[in-house]
mmCIF file of C-alpha atoms and ligand atoms in Angstrom:
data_model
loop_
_atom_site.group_PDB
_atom_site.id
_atom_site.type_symbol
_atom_site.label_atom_id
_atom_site.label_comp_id
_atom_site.label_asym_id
_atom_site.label_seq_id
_atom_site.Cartn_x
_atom_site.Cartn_y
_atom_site.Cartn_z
ATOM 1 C CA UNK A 1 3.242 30.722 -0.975
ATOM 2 C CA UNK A 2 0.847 28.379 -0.900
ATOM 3 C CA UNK A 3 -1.453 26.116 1.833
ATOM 4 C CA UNK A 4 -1.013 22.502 0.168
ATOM 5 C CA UNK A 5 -3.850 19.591 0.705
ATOM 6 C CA UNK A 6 -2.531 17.150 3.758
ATOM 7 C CA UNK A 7 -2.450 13.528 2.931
ATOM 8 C CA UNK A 8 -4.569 11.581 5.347
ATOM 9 C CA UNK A 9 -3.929 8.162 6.597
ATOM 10 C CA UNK A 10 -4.278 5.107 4.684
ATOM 11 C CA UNK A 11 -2.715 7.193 1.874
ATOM 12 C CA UNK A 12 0.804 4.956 0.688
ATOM 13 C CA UNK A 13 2.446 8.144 0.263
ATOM 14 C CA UNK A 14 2.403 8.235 4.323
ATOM 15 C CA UNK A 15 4.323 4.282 4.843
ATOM 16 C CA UNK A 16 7.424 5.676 1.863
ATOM 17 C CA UNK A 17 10.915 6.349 2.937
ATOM 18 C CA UNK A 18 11.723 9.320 1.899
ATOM 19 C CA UNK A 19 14.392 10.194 -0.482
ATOM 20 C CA UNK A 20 17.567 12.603 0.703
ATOM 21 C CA UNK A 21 17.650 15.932 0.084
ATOM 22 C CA UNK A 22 21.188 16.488 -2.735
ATOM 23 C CA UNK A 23 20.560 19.757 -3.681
ATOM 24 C CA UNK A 24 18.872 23.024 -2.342
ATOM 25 C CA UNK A 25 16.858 24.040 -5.411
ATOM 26 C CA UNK A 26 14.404 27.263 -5.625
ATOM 27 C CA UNK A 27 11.675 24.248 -5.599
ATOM 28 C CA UNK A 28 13.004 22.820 -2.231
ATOM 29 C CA UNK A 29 12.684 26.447 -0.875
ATOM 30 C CA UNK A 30 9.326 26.826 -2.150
ATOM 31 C CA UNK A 31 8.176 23.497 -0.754
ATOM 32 C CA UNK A 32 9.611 24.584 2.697
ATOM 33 C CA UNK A 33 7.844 28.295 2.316
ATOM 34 C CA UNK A 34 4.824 26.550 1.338
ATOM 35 C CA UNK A 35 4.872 24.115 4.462
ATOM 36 C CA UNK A 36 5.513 26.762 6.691
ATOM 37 C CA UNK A 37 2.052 28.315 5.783
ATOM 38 C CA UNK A 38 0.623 25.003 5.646
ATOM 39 C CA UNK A 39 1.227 24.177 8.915
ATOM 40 C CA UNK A 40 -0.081 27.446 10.332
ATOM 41 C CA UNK A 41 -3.427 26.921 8.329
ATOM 42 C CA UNK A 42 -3.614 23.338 10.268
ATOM 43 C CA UNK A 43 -2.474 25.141 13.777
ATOM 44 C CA UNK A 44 -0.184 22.020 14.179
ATOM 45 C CA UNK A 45 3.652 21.746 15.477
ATOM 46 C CA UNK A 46 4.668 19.895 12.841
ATOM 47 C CA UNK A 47 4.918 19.167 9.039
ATOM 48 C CA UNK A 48 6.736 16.654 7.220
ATOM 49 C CA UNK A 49 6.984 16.741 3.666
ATOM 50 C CA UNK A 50 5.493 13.087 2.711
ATOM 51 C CA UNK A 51 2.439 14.704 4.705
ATOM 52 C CA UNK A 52 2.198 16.901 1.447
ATOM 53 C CA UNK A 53 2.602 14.049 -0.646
ATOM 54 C CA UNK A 54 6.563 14.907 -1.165
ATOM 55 C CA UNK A 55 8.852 11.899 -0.308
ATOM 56 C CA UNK A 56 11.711 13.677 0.598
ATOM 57 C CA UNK A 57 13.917 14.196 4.119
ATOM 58 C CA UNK A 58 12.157 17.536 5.023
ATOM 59 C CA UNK A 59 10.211 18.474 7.667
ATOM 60 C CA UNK A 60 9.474 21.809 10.078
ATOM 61 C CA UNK A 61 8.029 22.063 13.764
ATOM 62 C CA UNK A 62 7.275 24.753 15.602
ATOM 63 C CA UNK A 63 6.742 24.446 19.348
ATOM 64 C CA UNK A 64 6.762 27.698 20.153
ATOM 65 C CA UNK A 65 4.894 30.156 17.830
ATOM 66 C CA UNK A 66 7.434 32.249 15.609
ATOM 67 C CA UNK A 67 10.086 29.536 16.067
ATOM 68 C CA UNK A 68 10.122 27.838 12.830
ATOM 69 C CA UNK A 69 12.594 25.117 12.551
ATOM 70 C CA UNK A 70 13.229 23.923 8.928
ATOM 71 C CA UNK A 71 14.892 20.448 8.933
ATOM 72 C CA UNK A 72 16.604 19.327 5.640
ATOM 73 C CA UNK A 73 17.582 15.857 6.191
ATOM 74 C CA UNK A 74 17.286 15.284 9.835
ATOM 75 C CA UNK A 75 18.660 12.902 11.935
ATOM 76 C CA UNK A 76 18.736 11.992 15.415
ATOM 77 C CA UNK A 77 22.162 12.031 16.909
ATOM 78 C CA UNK A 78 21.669 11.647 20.121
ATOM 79 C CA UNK A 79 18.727 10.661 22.756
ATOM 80 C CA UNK A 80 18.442 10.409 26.529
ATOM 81 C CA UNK A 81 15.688 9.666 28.849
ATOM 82 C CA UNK A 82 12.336 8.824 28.037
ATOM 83 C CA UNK A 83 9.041 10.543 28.206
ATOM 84 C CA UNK A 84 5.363 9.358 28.042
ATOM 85 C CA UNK A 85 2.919 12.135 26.531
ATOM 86 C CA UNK A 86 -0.106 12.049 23.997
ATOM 87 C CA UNK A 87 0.768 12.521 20.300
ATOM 88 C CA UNK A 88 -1.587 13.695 17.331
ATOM 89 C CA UNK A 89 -0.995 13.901 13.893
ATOM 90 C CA UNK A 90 -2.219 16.336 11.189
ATOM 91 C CA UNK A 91 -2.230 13.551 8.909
ATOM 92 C CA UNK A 92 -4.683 11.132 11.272
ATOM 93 C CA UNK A 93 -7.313 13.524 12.715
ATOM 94 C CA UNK A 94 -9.403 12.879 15.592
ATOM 95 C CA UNK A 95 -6.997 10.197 16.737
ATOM 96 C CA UNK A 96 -4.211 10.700 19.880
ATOM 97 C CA UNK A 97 -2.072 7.958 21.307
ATOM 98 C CA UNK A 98 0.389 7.588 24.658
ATOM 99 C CA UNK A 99 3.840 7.246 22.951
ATOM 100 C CA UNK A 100 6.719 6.835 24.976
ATOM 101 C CA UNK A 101 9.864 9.345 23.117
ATOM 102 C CA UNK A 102 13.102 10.248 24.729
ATOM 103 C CA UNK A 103 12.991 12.932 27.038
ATOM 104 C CA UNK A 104 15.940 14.458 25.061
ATOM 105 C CA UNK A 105 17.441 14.733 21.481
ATOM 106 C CA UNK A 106 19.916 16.363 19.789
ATOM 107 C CA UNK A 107 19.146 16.437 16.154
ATOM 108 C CA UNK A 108 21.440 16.966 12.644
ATOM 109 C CA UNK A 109 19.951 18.880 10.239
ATOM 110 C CA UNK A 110 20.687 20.805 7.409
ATOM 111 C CA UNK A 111 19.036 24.871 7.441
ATOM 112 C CA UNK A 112 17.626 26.202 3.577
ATOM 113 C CA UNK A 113 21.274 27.546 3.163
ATOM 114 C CA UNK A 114 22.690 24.627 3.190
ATOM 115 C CA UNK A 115 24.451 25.035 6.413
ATOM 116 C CA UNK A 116 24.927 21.989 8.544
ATOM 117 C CA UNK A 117 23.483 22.405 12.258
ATOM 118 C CA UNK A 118 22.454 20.954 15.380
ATOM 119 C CA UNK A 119 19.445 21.452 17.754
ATOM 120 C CA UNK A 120 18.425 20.030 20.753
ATOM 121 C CA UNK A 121 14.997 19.895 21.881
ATOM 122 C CA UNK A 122 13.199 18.318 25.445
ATOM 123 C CA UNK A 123 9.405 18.054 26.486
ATOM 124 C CA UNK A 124 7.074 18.616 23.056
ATOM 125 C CA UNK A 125 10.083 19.786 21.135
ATOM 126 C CA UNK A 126 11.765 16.206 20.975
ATOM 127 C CA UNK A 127 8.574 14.960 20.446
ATOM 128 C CA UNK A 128 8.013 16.750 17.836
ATOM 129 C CA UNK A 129 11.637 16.235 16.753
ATOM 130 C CA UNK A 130 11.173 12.221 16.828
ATOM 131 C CA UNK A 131 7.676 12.348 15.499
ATOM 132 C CA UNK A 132 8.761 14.330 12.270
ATOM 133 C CA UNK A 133 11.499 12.294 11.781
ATOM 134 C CA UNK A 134 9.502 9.175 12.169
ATOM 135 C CA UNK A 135 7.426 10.731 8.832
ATOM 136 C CA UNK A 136 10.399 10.329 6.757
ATOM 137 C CA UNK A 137 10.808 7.142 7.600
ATOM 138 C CA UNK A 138 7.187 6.137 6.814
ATOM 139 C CA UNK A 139 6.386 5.541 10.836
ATOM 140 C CA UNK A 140 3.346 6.789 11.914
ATOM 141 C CA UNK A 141 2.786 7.710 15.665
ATOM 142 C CA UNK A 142 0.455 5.018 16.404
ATOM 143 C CA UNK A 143 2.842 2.646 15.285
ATOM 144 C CA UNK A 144 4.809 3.340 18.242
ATOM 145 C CA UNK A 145 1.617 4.306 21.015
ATOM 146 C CA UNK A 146 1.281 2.410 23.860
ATOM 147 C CA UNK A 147 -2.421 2.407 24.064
ATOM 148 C CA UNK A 148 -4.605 4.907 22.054
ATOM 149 C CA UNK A 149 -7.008 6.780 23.276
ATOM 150 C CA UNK A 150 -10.647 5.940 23.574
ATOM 151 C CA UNK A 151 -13.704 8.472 22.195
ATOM 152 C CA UNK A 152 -14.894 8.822 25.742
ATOM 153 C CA UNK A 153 -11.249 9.748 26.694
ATOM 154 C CA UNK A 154 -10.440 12.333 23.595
ATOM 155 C CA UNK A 155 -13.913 13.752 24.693
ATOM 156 C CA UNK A 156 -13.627 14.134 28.083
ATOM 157 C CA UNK A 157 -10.223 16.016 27.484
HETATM 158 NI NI1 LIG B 1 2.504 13.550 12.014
#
């Protein structure tokens, strides 16, 4: 396994849609084992994999230390509610941003095994869920913010 270099913003790779996942190949796998420990080395929540300069439908958050979600083409199925929070992004350091995300999500995903399944996440872990998502799209968070945050504000955090 493997820590892999983070593409920063401004980078095109970061504005692609990303391509569907077809097939679950040992290099798939490896990406996803390879993101996992990429992720921890970055202490973030999530990873997508244009963020590692692959433009396919995969991406991994963990909220919750030692629960690692792997997300093989995700896609939000269902939303409720709405919820106003700051988001950061590995990929755009020193920046946060007020985003408003649903409150709620169930998301469809498919696990390394190829198994089809659903998980629903509130608070950080839709956030996380939309934000990821978002990534394969080519949306970055700030697209979305309703105000971004000022130096004084970041510092005084
Ligand atoms: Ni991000």
């Amino acid at each position: 396994m493997a820590v892999l270099n983070i593409v920063k913003d401004g980078d095109e790779t970061l504005r692609k849609v990303c391509r569907p996942v077809t097939e679950i190949t040992p290099r798939i796998l490896r990406l996803l084992d390879d993101m996992k420990d990429t992720l921890h080395k970055a202490n973030g929540v999530g990873l997508a994999a244009p963020q590692v300069g692959v433009l396919r439908r995969i991406a991994i958050v963990e909220c919750e230390p030692g629960e690692l979600i792997e997300l093989i083409n995700p896609e939000i199925i269902e939303q409720s509610g709405e919820q106003e929070e700051v988001e950061g992004c590995l990929s755009v350091p020193e920046r946060w941003g007020i985003t408003h995300r649903p409150a709620k999500v169930k998301v469809k995903a498919t696990d390394r095994h190829g198994n089809t399944f659903t998980v629903e996440g509130e608070g950080l872990l839709a956030r996380a869920l939309c934000h990821e998502t978002d990534h394969l799209d080519g949306i970055i968070f700030y697209d979305k913010a309703v105000r971004m945050l000022s130096k004084e504000e970041i510092e005084n955090d």
